[in-house]
PDB file of C-alpha atoms in Angstrom:
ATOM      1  CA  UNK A 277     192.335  35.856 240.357  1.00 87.00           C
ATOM      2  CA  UNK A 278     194.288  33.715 242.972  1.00 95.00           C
ATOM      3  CA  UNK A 279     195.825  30.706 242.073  1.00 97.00           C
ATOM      4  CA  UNK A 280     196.990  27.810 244.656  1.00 98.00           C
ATOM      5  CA  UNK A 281     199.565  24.805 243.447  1.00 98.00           C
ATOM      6  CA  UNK A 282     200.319  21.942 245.932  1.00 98.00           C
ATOM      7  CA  UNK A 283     203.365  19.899 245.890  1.00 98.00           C
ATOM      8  CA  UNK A 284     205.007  17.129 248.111  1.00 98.00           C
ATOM      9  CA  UNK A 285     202.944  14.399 247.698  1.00 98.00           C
ATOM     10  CA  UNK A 286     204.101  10.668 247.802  1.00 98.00           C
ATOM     11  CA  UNK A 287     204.629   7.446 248.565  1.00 98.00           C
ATOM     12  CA  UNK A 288     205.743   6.646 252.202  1.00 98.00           C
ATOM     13  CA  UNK A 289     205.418   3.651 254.394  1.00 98.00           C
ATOM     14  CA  UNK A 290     203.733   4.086 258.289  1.00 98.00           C
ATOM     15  CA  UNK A 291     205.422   6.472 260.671  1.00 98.00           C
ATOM     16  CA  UNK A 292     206.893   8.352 257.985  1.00 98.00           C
ATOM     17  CA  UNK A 293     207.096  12.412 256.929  1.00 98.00           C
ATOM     18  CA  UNK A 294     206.379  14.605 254.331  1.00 98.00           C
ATOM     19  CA  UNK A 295     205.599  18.391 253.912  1.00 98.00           C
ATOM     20  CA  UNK A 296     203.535  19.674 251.385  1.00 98.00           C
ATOM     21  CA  UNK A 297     203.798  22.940 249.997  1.00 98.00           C
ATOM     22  CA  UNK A 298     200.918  25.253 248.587  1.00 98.00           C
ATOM     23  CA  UNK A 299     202.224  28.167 246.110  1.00 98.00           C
ATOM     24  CA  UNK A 300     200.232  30.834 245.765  1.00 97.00           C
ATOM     25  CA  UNK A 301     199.409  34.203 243.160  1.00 96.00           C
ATOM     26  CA  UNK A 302     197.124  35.918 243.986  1.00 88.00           C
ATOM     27  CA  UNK A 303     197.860  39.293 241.829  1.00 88.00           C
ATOM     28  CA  UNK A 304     196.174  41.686 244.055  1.00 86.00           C
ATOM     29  CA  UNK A 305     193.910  40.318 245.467  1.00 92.00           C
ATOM     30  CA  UNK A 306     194.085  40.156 249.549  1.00 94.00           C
ATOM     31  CA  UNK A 307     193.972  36.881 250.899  1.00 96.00           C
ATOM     32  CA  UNK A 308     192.460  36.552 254.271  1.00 97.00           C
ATOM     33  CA  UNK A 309     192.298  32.691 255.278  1.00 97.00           C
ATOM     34  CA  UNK A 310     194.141  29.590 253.942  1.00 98.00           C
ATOM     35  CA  UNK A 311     193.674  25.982 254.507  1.00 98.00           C
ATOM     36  CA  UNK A 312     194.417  22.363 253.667  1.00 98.00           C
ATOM     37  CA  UNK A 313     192.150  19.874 252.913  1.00 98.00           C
ATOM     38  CA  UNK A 314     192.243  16.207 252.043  1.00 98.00           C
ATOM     39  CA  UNK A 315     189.844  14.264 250.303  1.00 98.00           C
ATOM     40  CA  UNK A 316     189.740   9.623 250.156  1.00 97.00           C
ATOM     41  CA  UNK A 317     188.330   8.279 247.306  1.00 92.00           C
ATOM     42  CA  UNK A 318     184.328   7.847 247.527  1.00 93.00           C
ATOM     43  CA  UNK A 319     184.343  10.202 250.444  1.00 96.00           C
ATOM     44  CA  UNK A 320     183.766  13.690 251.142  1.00 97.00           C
ATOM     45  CA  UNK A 321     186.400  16.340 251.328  1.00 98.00           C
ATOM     46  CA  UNK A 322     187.600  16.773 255.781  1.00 98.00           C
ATOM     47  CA  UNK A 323     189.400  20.196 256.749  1.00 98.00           C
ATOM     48  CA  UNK A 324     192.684  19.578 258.007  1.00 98.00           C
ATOM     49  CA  UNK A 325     194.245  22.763 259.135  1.00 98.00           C
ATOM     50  CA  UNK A 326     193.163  26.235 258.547  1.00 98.00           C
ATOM     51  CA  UNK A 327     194.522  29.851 259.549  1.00 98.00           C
ATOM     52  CA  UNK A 328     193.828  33.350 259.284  1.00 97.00           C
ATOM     53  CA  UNK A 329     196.473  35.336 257.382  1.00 96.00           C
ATOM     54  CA  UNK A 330     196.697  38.439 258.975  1.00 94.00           C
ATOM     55  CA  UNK A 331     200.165  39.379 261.418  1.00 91.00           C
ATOM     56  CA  UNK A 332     199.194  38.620 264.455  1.00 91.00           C
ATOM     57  CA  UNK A 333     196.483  35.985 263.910  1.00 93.00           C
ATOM     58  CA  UNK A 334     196.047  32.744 266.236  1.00 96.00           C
ATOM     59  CA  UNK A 335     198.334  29.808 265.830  1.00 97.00           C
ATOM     60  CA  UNK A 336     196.670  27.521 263.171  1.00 98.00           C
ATOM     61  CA  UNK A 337     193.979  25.377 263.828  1.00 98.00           C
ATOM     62  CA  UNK A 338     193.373  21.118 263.467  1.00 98.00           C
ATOM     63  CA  UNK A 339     191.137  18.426 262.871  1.00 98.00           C
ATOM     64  CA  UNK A 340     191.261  16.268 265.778  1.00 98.00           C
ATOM     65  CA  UNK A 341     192.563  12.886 263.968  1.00 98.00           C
ATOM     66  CA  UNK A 342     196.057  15.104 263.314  1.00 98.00           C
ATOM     67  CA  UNK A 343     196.622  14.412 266.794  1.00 98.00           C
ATOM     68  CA  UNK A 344     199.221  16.473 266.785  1.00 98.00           C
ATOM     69  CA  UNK A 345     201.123  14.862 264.408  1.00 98.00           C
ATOM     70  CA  UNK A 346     200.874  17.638 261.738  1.00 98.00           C
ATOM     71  CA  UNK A 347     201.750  21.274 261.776  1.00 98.00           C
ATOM     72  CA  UNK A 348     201.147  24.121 259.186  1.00 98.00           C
ATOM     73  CA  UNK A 349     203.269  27.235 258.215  1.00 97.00           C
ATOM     74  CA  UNK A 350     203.836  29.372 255.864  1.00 97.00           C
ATOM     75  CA  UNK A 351     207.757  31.717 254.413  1.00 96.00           C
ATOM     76  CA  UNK A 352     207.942  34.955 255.159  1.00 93.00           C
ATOM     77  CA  UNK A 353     206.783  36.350 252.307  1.00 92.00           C
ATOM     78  CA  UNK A 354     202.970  34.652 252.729  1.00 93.00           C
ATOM     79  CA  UNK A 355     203.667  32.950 249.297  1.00 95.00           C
ATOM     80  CA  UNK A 356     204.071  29.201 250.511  1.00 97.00           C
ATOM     81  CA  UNK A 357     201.972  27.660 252.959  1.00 98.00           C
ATOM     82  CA  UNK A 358     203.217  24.115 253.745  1.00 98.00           C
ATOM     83  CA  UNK A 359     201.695  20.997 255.818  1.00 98.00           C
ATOM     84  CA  UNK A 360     204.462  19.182 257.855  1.00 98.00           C
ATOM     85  CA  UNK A 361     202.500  15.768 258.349  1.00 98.00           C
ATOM     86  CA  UNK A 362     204.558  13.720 260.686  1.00 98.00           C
ATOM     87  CA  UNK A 363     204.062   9.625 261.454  1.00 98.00           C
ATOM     88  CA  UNK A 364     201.991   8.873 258.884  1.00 98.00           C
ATOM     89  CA  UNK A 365     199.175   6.222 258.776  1.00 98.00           C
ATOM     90  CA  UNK A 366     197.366   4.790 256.340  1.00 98.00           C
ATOM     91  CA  UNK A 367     193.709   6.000 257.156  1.00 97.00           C
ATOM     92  CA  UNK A 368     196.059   9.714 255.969  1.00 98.00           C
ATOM     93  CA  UNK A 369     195.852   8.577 252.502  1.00 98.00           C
ATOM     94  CA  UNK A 370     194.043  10.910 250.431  1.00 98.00           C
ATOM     95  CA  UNK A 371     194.309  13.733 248.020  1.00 98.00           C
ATOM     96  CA  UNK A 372     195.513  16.952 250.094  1.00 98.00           C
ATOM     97  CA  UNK A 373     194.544  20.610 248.855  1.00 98.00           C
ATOM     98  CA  UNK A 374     195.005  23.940 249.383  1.00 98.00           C
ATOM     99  CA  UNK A 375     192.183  26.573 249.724  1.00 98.00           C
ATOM    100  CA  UNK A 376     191.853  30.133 250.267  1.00 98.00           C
ATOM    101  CA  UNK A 377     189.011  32.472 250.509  1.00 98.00           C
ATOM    102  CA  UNK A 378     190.398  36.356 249.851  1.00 96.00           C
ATOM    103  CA  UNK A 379     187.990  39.226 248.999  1.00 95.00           C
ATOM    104  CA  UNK A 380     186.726  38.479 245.999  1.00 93.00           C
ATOM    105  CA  UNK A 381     186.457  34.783 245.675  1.00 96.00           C
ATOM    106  CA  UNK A 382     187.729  31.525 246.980  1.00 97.00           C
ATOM    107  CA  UNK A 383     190.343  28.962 244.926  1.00 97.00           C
ATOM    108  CA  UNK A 384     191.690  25.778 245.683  1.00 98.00           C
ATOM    109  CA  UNK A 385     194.452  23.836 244.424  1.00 98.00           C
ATOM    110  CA  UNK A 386     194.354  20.772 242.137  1.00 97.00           C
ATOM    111  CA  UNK A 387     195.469  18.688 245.110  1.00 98.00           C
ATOM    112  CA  UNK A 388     198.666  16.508 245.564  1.00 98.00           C
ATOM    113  CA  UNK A 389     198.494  12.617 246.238  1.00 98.00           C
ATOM    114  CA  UNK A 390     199.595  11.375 249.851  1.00 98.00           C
ATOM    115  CA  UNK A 391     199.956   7.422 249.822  1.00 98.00           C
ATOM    116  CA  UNK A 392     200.512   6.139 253.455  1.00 98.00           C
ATOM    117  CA  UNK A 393     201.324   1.965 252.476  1.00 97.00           C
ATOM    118  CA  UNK A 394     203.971  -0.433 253.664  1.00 94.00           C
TER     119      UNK A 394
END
C-alpha cells in the first residue's frame, strides 16, 4: 500500500555531488519512519540515514562513514525525501534505496545506481 521510487543516481568522478530523491504514495496509509540505504555488490545492505516523520521529530540520523558529507530532507508536502551526498568517494559506490516502515507494512524502493569512478 506504499510505494517508494528513487531517482538521481549516476556517474560522478571523486569529490563530486549528487542528490537522490525518493517519491513516495502511500494512499492512506501513515508513514512513520523513512530511510536510505545502500547496498555494494556481494555485500550486505548498510543504513545510511534514517528519520522519524512526525513535525517535530529529531534532525535525521547517520552512519558514521557519511562523515558529514551527506544530508537528508524531505518538501513540504512529506512526498520527496532526498539524500544530498556531497564529495563523493569511491568506497560510496553502491545501489542506494529508500525504505519506510508506516502502520501496516514496510516498502522499499527498487534502488538507484551511485558510481563514484574517475
Amino acid at each position: 500500500q506504499v510505494t517508494l521510487v528513487e531517482s538521481g543516481g549516476g556517474l560522478v568522478q571523486p569529490g563530486g555531488r549528487l542528490r537522490l530523491s525518493c517519491v513516495i504514495s502511500s494512499g492512506a496509509a501513515e508513514i512513520y519512519y523513512m530511510a536510505w540505504y545502500r547496498q555494494a555488490p556481494g555485500k550486505s545492505r548498510e543504513l545510511v540515514a534514517n528519520t522519524m516523520t512526525h513535525d517535530g521529530a529529531e534532525p535525521p540520523s547517520y552512519a558514521g562513514f557519511v562523515n558529514g558529507r551527506f544530508t537528508m530532507s524531505r518538501d513540504s508536502a512529506k512526498t520527496t525525501y532526498f539524500l544530498q551526498m556531497n564529495s563523493l568517494q569511491p568506497e560510496d559506490t553502491a545501489v542506494y534505496y529508500c525504505y519506510s516502515q508506516y502502520v501496516g507494512g514496510v516498502a522499499w524502493g527498487q534502488g538507484t545506481q551511485v558510481t563514484v569512478s574517475s
